Amino acid sequence: MKLGISFLFAVACIAFASCANNKQSYISVINNARLAVYESGQSDGLPIVFLHGHSLDSRMWQAQIEYFSKNYRVIAIDLRGYGSSTEQVEGEVFTHADDVLQVADRLHIERAVYVGLSMGAFVVGDLLSMYPERCLGCVLASGGVRHSPPPSEPLDSAEIERQKATIDEWQTVGIDTMKGRWLRTLLSSAGSARGAIEPKLRTMVSDWTAWQPTHIESHCYYGQAAWQMLIERGQTNVPCLFVRGSGDGGRADRQPREMKYLTRARYEVIPDCGHMLNMEKPDEFNTLLSEFIESLYSPKK
């Protein structure tokens, strides 16, 4: 049993308590894994699926869940190895994208708007590239298609050695100390709202089991295979919104490379924020996302 799961479950329930028709459940996916899934909002509304960043969980989307539950069907998923979901297993072959689609199938969702930040954006990039027919729209915040080997390519010796070096560092320095360093990295690009989001991020990072940097992790993104598929398709007509914070490592000045292969893509930069832009600037982010979704579908008033 994963340590802290009861605490995480309780906190997640509180976070979703204010949402209409909220529901928390566990959905089984490949390799007997179980993902924590949080549903709220309108059962007959357009489905919006939120996918969190590395070391975090669905709580990072609380402001968006509360806002969009008024008119839409909102689903937030704790990805495998995070939050209240099943821990990852060394040597296990899976992708987060296929996990997400299995959840969608169980919820009878054929197509959805997928919204991801950072690691979540990697997953949305996989869905966009590999399964465009399942996407009503894709929102990629602070990330895009990941440049990493796909699961069809086994870990090579050099990659295993790099992961072992990371494991040694985390064990030698100490997990709590390394989590503190990682938290500072998440906050390093933040703008004026840094002080407001730090306690929330600290709680999620503290609750994170840190399985990924302390174990040998298999390739769980389509990554390079997704990128190749996007190129080979030529033009993909799934509506996409790319969003970055103005302080996110200088990358905000560069248009996402994926846009070259998309016919319906838009790029926005939110000022005075960094990597965790949806938490720093929830009103601005919600406005952009709302405008994007309304361009696809007009919700019932």
mmCIF file of C-alpha atoms in Angstrom:
data_model
loop_
_atom_site.group_PDB
_atom_site.id
_atom_site.type_symbol
_atom_site.label_atom_id
_atom_site.label_comp_id
_atom_site.label_asym_id
_atom_site.label_seq_id
_atom_site.Cartn_x
_atom_site.Cartn_y
_atom_site.Cartn_z
ATOM 1 C CA MET A 1 0.000 0.000 0.000
ATOM 2 C CA LYS A 2 1.328 3.377 -0.989
ATOM 3 C CA LEU A 3 2.250 5.541 2.001
ATOM 4 C CA GLY A 4 0.127 8.617 2.518
ATOM 5 C CA ILE A 5 -2.707 7.516 0.243
ATOM 6 C CA SER A 6 -5.362 8.063 2.918
ATOM 7 C CA PHE A 7 -4.144 11.589 3.525
ATOM 8 C CA LEU A 8 -4.038 12.367 -0.193
ATOM 9 C CA PHE A 9 -7.538 10.970 -0.658
ATOM 10 C CA ALA A 10 -8.891 13.149 2.138
ATOM 11 C CA VAL A 11 -7.242 16.304 0.829
ATOM 12 C CA ALA A 12 -8.402 15.633 -2.717
ATOM 13 C CA CYS A 13 -11.985 15.189 -1.539
ATOM 14 C CA ILE A 14 -11.865 18.527 0.287
ATOM 15 C CA ALA A 15 -10.446 20.253 -2.797
ATOM 16 C CA PHE A 16 -13.304 19.009 -4.913
ATOM 17 C CA ALA A 17 -16.051 19.532 -2.340
ATOM 18 C CA SER A 18 -17.175 22.855 -3.792
ATOM 19 C CA CYS A 19 -17.638 21.496 -7.321
ATOM 20 C CA ALA A 20 -21.017 20.497 -8.702
ATOM 21 C CA ASN A 21 -21.779 16.764 -8.837
ATOM 22 C CA ASN A 22 -18.239 15.900 -7.730
ATOM 23 C CA LYS A 23 -17.175 12.264 -7.722
ATOM 24 C CA GLN A 24 -13.910 10.502 -6.884
ATOM 25 C CA SER A 25 -13.183 6.997 -8.122
ATOM 26 C CA TYR A 26 -10.409 4.600 -9.070
ATOM 27 C CA ILE A 27 -10.268 3.268 -12.622
ATOM 28 C CA SER A 28 -8.229 0.200 -13.579
ATOM 29 C CA VAL A 29 -5.827 0.402 -16.507
ATOM 30 C CA ILE A 30 -3.134 -1.872 -17.992
ATOM 31 C CA ASN A 31 -0.859 -3.867 -15.626
ATOM 32 C CA ASN A 32 -3.518 -3.773 -12.885
ATOM 33 C CA ALA A 33 -2.765 -0.146 -12.128
ATOM 34 C CA ARG A 34 -5.538 2.025 -10.685
ATOM 35 C CA LEU A 35 -5.776 5.721 -11.411
ATOM 36 C CA ALA A 36 -7.488 8.208 -9.127
ATOM 37 C CA VAL A 37 -10.063 10.104 -11.181
ATOM 38 C CA TYR A 38 -11.998 13.159 -10.051
ATOM 39 C CA GLU A 39 -15.172 14.172 -11.869
ATOM 40 C CA SER A 40 -17.254 17.283 -11.389
ATOM 41 C CA GLY A 41 -19.562 19.596 -13.253
ATOM 42 C CA GLN A 42 -22.242 18.837 -15.810
ATOM 43 C CA SER A 43 -22.611 15.152 -16.695
ATOM 44 C CA ASP A 44 -23.863 16.019 -20.196
ATOM 45 C CA GLY A 45 -21.348 18.809 -20.816
ATOM 46 C CA LEU A 46 -18.362 18.874 -23.086
ATOM 47 C CA PRO A 47 -15.611 16.866 -21.330
ATOM 48 C CA ILE A 48 -12.411 18.617 -20.270
ATOM 49 C CA VAL A 49 -9.601 16.401 -18.964
ATOM 50 C CA PHE A 50 -6.861 18.019 -16.830
ATOM 51 C CA LEU A 51 -3.403 16.393 -16.585
ATOM 52 C CA HIS A 52 -0.932 17.585 -13.945
ATOM 53 C CA GLY A 53 2.799 18.230 -13.875
ATOM 54 C CA HIS A 54 5.650 16.073 -12.550
ATOM 55 C CA SER A 55 5.820 15.707 -8.735
ATOM 56 C CA LEU A 56 2.306 17.171 -8.483
ATOM 57 C CA ASP A 57 -1.263 15.877 -8.706
ATOM 58 C CA SER A 58 -4.778 16.969 -9.633
ATOM 59 C CA ARG A 59 -4.867 19.539 -6.826
ATOM 60 C CA MET A 60 -2.825 21.893 -9.008
ATOM 61 C CA TRP A 61 -5.967 22.370 -11.143
ATOM 62 C CA GLN A 62 -8.310 23.359 -8.301
ATOM 63 C CA ALA A 63 -8.958 26.877 -9.640
ATOM 64 C CA GLN A 64 -9.735 25.499 -13.099
ATOM 65 C CA ILE A 65 -11.932 22.690 -11.791
ATOM 66 C CA GLU A 66 -14.064 25.079 -9.769
ATOM 67 C CA TYR A 67 -14.377 27.509 -12.676
ATOM 68 C CA PHE A 68 -15.125 25.088 -15.527
ATOM 69 C CA SER A 69 -17.414 22.784 -13.548
ATOM 70 C CA LYS A 70 -20.114 25.433 -13.876
ATOM 71 C CA ASN A 71 -20.670 24.661 -17.564
ATOM 72 C CA TYR A 72 -18.663 21.589 -18.494
ATOM 73 C CA ARG A 73 -17.931 18.008 -17.516
ATOM 74 C CA VAL A 74 -14.564 18.182 -15.778
ATOM 75 C CA ILE A 75 -12.239 15.225 -15.223
ATOM 76 C CA ALA A 76 -8.882 15.427 -13.439
ATOM 77 C CA ILE A 77 -6.591 12.393 -13.356
ATOM 78 C CA ASP A 78 -3.711 11.545 -11.036
ATOM 79 C CA LEU A 79 -1.292 9.960 -13.489
ATOM 80 C CA ARG A 80 0.318 6.630 -12.663
ATOM 81 C CA GLY A 81 2.939 7.111 -9.965
ATOM 82 C CA TYR A 82 1.462 10.367 -8.672
ATOM 83 C CA GLY A 83 -1.178 11.552 -6.221
ATOM 84 C CA SER A 84 -3.521 8.794 -5.090
ATOM 85 C CA SER A 85 -2.921 6.561 -8.109
ATOM 86 C CA THR A 86 -1.030 3.258 -8.167
ATOM 87 C CA GLU A 87 2.738 3.531 -7.929
ATOM 88 C CA GLN A 88 4.878 2.767 -10.970
ATOM 89 C CA VAL A 89 6.825 -0.499 -11.157
ATOM 90 C CA GLU A 90 10.376 -0.885 -12.465
ATOM 91 C CA GLY A 91 10.431 -2.609 -15.853
ATOM 92 C CA GLU A 92 6.725 -2.031 -16.446
ATOM 93 C CA VAL A 93 5.847 -0.982 -20.002
ATOM 94 C CA PHE A 94 3.041 1.577 -20.340
ATOM 95 C CA THR A 95 2.406 5.121 -21.496
ATOM 96 C CA HIS A 96 0.562 7.829 -19.626
ATOM 97 C CA ALA A 97 -1.331 8.635 -22.843
ATOM 98 C CA ASP A 98 -2.754 5.122 -23.101
ATOM 99 C CA ASP A 99 -3.638 5.197 -19.401
ATOM 100 C CA VAL A 100 -5.602 8.404 -20.006
ATOM 101 C CA LEU A 101 -7.460 6.932 -22.974
ATOM 102 C CA GLN A 102 -8.396 3.862 -20.940
ATOM 103 C CA VAL A 103 -9.893 6.191 -18.334
ATOM 104 C CA ALA A 104 -11.770 8.030 -21.103
ATOM 105 C CA ASP A 105 -13.104 4.716 -22.433
ATOM 106 C CA ARG A 106 -14.326 3.688 -18.988
ATOM 107 C CA LEU A 107 -16.098 7.044 -18.679
ATOM 108 C CA HIS A 108 -17.630 6.605 -22.164
ATOM 109 C CA ILE A 109 -15.802 9.656 -23.495
ATOM 110 C CA GLU A 110 -15.018 9.320 -27.187
ATOM 111 C CA ARG A 111 -13.471 12.780 -27.606
ATOM 112 C CA ALA A 112 -12.419 15.420 -25.099
ATOM 113 C CA VAL A 113 -10.516 18.637 -24.643
ATOM 114 C CA TYR A 114 -7.212 17.626 -23.054
ATOM 115 C CA VAL A 115 -5.408 20.213 -20.924
ATOM 116 C CA GLY A 116 -1.914 19.513 -19.595
ATOM 117 C CA LEU A 117 0.905 21.452 -17.981
ATOM 118 C CA SER A 118 4.587 20.459 -18.195
ATOM 119 C CA MET A 119 4.545 16.649 -17.825
ATOM 120 C CA GLY A 120 0.817 16.807 -18.467
ATOM 121 C CA ALA A 121 1.578 18.706 -21.691
ATOM 122 C CA PHE A 122 3.902 15.847 -22.725
ATOM 123 C CA VAL A 123 0.945 13.507 -22.358
ATOM 124 C CA VAL A 124 -1.342 15.852 -24.301
ATOM 125 C CA GLY A 125 1.347 16.034 -26.994
ATOM 126 C CA ASP A 126 1.295 12.241 -27.224
ATOM 127 C CA LEU A 127 -2.503 12.229 -27.504
ATOM 128 C CA LEU A 128 -2.455 14.936 -30.172
ATOM 129 C CA SER A 129 0.141 13.114 -32.253
ATOM 130 C CA MET A 130 -0.857 9.479 -31.791
ATOM 131 C CA TYR A 131 -4.620 9.743 -31.278
ATOM 132 C CA PRO A 132 -5.887 12.969 -32.920
ATOM 133 C CA GLU A 133 -9.282 11.360 -33.535
ATOM 134 C CA ARG A 134 -9.813 11.282 -29.744
ATOM 135 C CA CYS A 135 -9.112 15.000 -29.301
ATOM 136 C CA LEU A 136 -11.706 17.753 -29.560
ATOM 137 C CA GLY A 137 -8.950 20.171 -28.683
ATOM 138 C CA CYS A 138 -5.562 20.198 -26.960
ATOM 139 C CA VAL A 139 -4.127 22.749 -24.547
ATOM 140 C CA LEU A 140 -0.397 22.462 -23.903
ATOM 141 C CA ALA A 141 0.887 24.717 -21.122
ATOM 142 C CA SER A 142 4.617 24.965 -20.345
ATOM 143 C CA GLY A 143 5.388 22.031 -22.613
ATOM 144 C CA GLY A 144 4.710 20.091 -25.804
ATOM 145 C CA VAL A 145 5.676 16.847 -27.502
ATOM 146 C CA ARG A 146 8.500 15.368 -25.434
ATOM 147 C CA HIS A 147 11.873 14.697 -27.082
ATOM 148 C CA SER A 148 12.547 11.295 -25.507
ATOM 149 C CA PRO A 149 12.707 7.652 -26.653
ATOM 150 C CA PRO A 150 9.353 5.848 -26.977
ATOM 151 C CA PRO A 151 8.458 2.677 -25.032
ATOM 152 C CA SER A 152 9.289 0.593 -28.112
ATOM 153 C CA GLU A 153 12.948 1.423 -27.442
ATOM 154 C CA PRO A 154 14.298 -0.265 -24.291
ATOM 155 C CA LEU A 155 16.515 1.664 -21.904
ATOM 156 C CA ASP A 156 20.122 1.594 -23.068
ATOM 157 C CA SER A 157 23.086 1.210 -20.729
ATOM 158 C CA ALA A 158 23.935 4.920 -20.760
ATOM 159 C CA GLU A 159 20.406 5.885 -19.766
ATOM 160 C CA ILE A 160 20.330 3.298 -17.004
ATOM 161 C CA GLU A 161 23.601 4.667 -15.642
ATOM 162 C CA ARG A 162 22.218 8.218 -15.691
ATOM 163 C CA GLN A 163 19.144 7.112 -13.779
ATOM 164 C CA LYS A 164 21.303 5.222 -11.278
ATOM 165 C CA ALA A 165 23.342 8.380 -10.733
ATOM 166 C CA THR A 166 20.146 10.295 -9.985
ATOM 167 C CA ILE A 167 19.036 7.596 -7.563
ATOM 168 C CA ASP A 168 22.395 7.761 -5.771
ATOM 169 C CA GLU A 169 22.171 11.544 -5.489
ATOM 170 C CA TRP A 170 18.658 11.480 -4.044
ATOM 171 C CA GLN A 171 19.603 8.778 -1.548
ATOM 172 C CA THR A 172 22.899 10.425 -0.563
ATOM 173 C CA VAL A 173 21.639 13.989 -0.222
ATOM 174 C CA GLY A 174 18.270 12.908 1.191
ATOM 175 C CA ILE A 175 14.819 12.890 -0.341
ATOM 176 C CA ASP A 176 13.512 15.834 1.705
ATOM 177 C CA THR A 177 16.487 17.991 0.736
ATOM 178 C CA MET A 178 16.165 17.044 -2.926
ATOM 179 C CA LYS A 179 12.432 17.784 -2.839
ATOM 180 C CA GLY A 180 13.295 21.221 -1.483
ATOM 181 C CA ARG A 181 15.644 21.800 -4.407
ATOM 182 C CA TRP A 182 12.978 20.665 -6.855
ATOM 183 C CA LEU A 183 10.417 22.988 -5.286
ATOM 184 C CA ARG A 184 12.796 25.912 -5.754
ATOM 185 C CA THR A 185 13.159 24.902 -9.411
ATOM 186 C CA LEU A 186 9.380 24.951 -9.883
ATOM 187 C CA LEU A 187 9.254 28.421 -8.336
ATOM 188 C CA SER A 188 12.380 29.833 -10.003
ATOM 189 C CA SER A 189 10.512 31.354 -12.957
ATOM 190 C CA ALA A 190 7.513 32.583 -10.944
ATOM 191 C CA GLY A 191 6.343 36.178 -10.992
ATOM 192 C CA SER A 192 4.652 38.288 -8.346
ATOM 193 C CA ALA A 193 2.338 35.445 -7.242
ATOM 194 C CA ARG A 194 5.221 33.255 -6.084
ATOM 195 C CA GLY A 195 4.412 33.691 -2.403
ATOM 196 C CA ALA A 196 0.780 32.744 -2.939
ATOM 197 C CA ILE A 197 1.465 29.482 -4.775
ATOM 198 C CA GLU A 198 4.480 28.291 -2.778
ATOM 199 C CA PRO A 199 2.485 26.684 0.099
ATOM 200 C CA LYS A 200 0.265 24.786 -2.347
ATOM 201 C CA LEU A 201 3.218 23.527 -4.356
ATOM 202 C CA ARG A 202 5.115 22.646 -1.177
ATOM 203 C CA THR A 203 2.209 20.483 0.010
ATOM 204 C CA MET A 204 2.003 18.547 -3.257
ATOM 205 C CA VAL A 205 5.771 18.059 -3.548
ATOM 206 C CA SER A 206 5.882 16.952 0.094
ATOM 207 C CA ASP A 207 3.116 14.386 -0.517
ATOM 208 C CA TRP A 208 4.842 13.088 -3.667
ATOM 209 C CA THR A 209 6.532 9.735 -3.048
ATOM 210 C CA ALA A 210 9.476 10.669 -5.336
ATOM 211 C CA TRP A 211 9.326 7.234 -6.967
ATOM 212 C CA GLN A 212 10.599 8.518 -10.328
ATOM 213 C CA PRO A 213 14.001 9.894 -9.235
ATOM 214 C CA THR A 214 14.575 6.968 -6.859
ATOM 215 C CA HIS A 215 13.863 4.092 -9.282
ATOM 216 C CA ILE A 216 14.662 3.029 -12.841
ATOM 217 C CA GLU A 217 11.754 4.453 -14.832
ATOM 218 C CA SER A 218 10.796 2.976 -18.194
ATOM 219 C CA HIS A 219 9.944 5.119 -21.211
ATOM 220 C CA CYS A 220 6.344 6.148 -20.540
ATOM 221 C CA TYR A 221 5.866 8.770 -23.269
ATOM 222 C CA TYR A 222 5.609 8.227 -27.011
ATOM 223 C CA GLY A 223 7.970 11.189 -27.318
ATOM 224 C CA GLN A 224 10.091 10.881 -30.449
ATOM 225 C CA ALA A 225 7.595 8.467 -31.997
ATOM 226 C CA ALA A 226 4.840 11.034 -31.429
ATOM 227 C CA TRP A 227 6.956 13.759 -33.002
ATOM 228 C CA GLN A 228 7.669 11.573 -36.033
ATOM 229 C CA MET A 229 3.963 10.787 -36.390
ATOM 230 C CA LEU A 230 3.132 14.497 -36.286
ATOM 231 C CA ILE A 231 5.656 15.188 -39.061
ATOM 232 C CA GLU A 232 4.570 12.276 -41.239
ATOM 233 C CA ARG A 233 0.908 13.246 -41.018
ATOM 234 C CA GLY A 234 1.816 16.577 -42.572
ATOM 235 C CA GLN A 235 -0.959 18.717 -41.098
ATOM 236 C CA THR A 236 -3.144 17.914 -38.099
ATOM 237 C CA ASN A 237 -6.379 19.871 -37.797
ATOM 238 C CA VAL A 238 -7.045 19.368 -34.070
ATOM 239 C CA PRO A 239 -7.522 22.833 -32.528
ATOM 240 C CA CYS A 240 -4.609 23.554 -30.179
ATOM 241 C CA LEU A 241 -3.697 26.234 -27.686
ATOM 242 C CA PHE A 242 -0.110 26.588 -26.505
ATOM 243 C CA VAL A 243 0.474 28.713 -23.392
ATOM 244 C CA ARG A 244 3.623 29.784 -21.553
ATOM 245 C CA GLY A 245 4.475 32.152 -18.760
ATOM 246 C CA SER A 246 6.643 35.119 -19.709
ATOM 247 C CA GLY A 247 9.303 34.136 -17.187
ATOM 248 C CA ASP A 248 9.580 30.460 -18.131
ATOM 249 C CA GLY A 249 13.272 30.186 -18.940
ATOM 250 C CA GLY A 250 13.258 32.484 -21.961
ATOM 251 C CA ARG A 251 11.313 29.921 -23.983
ATOM 252 C CA ALA A 252 8.270 32.166 -24.173
ATOM 253 C CA ASP A 253 9.946 34.100 -27.009
ATOM 254 C CA ARG A 254 9.963 31.041 -29.262
ATOM 255 C CA GLN A 255 6.871 29.789 -31.038
ATOM 256 C CA PRO A 256 6.287 26.078 -30.295
ATOM 257 C CA ARG A 257 7.808 23.880 -32.995
ATOM 258 C CA GLU A 258 4.645 21.765 -33.145
ATOM 259 C CA MET A 259 2.716 24.644 -34.695
ATOM 260 C CA LYS A 260 4.429 24.047 -38.037
ATOM 261 C CA TYR A 261 2.378 20.849 -38.344
ATOM 262 C CA LEU A 262 -0.943 22.165 -37.040
ATOM 263 C CA THR A 263 -3.575 23.964 -39.083
ATOM 264 C CA ARG A 264 -5.540 25.346 -36.119
ATOM 265 C CA ALA A 265 -3.035 26.390 -33.476
ATOM 266 C CA ARG A 266 -2.717 29.468 -31.280
ATOM 267 C CA TYR A 267 0.127 30.574 -29.007
ATOM 268 C CA GLU A 268 -0.294 32.840 -25.987
ATOM 269 C CA VAL A 269 2.127 34.171 -23.373
ATOM 270 C CA ILE A 270 0.822 35.182 -19.943
ATOM 271 C CA PRO A 271 2.885 37.984 -18.371
ATOM 272 C CA ASP A 272 4.299 38.062 -14.846
ATOM 273 C CA CYS A 273 4.341 34.303 -14.318
ATOM 274 C CA GLY A 274 6.455 31.263 -15.003
ATOM 275 C CA HIS A 275 6.187 27.509 -15.312
ATOM 276 C CA MET A 276 3.172 27.073 -13.014
ATOM 277 C CA LEU A 277 1.143 29.662 -14.883
ATOM 278 C CA ASN A 278 -2.317 28.199 -14.214
ATOM 279 C CA MET A 279 -1.737 28.549 -10.466
ATOM 280 C CA GLU A 280 0.004 31.924 -10.632
ATOM 281 C CA LYS A 281 -2.489 33.566 -12.967
ATOM 282 C CA PRO A 282 -5.710 31.523 -12.715
ATOM 283 C CA ASP A 283 -7.993 34.281 -14.007
ATOM 284 C CA GLU A 284 -5.890 34.916 -17.099
ATOM 285 C CA PHE A 285 -5.423 31.202 -17.737
ATOM 286 C CA ASN A 286 -9.130 30.480 -17.261
ATOM 287 C CA THR A 287 -10.036 33.266 -19.671
ATOM 288 C CA LEU A 288 -7.738 31.903 -22.374
ATOM 289 C CA LEU A 289 -8.975 28.372 -21.861
ATOM 290 C CA SER A 290 -12.599 29.485 -21.808
ATOM 291 C CA GLU A 291 -12.216 31.401 -25.079
ATOM 292 C CA PHE A 292 -10.524 28.397 -26.661
ATOM 293 C CA ILE A 293 -13.241 25.976 -25.553
ATOM 294 C CA GLU A 294 -16.053 28.304 -26.540
ATOM 295 C CA SER A 295 -14.598 28.415 -30.042
ATOM 296 C CA LEU A 296 -15.195 24.645 -30.207
ATOM 297 C CA TYR A 297 -18.519 24.375 -28.441
ATOM 298 C CA SER A 298 -21.156 26.618 -26.921
ATOM 299 C CA PRO A 299 -22.156 25.293 -23.460
ATOM 300 C CA LYS A 300 -25.691 25.387 -22.140
ATOM 301 C CA LYS A 301 -26.379 28.494 -20.092
#
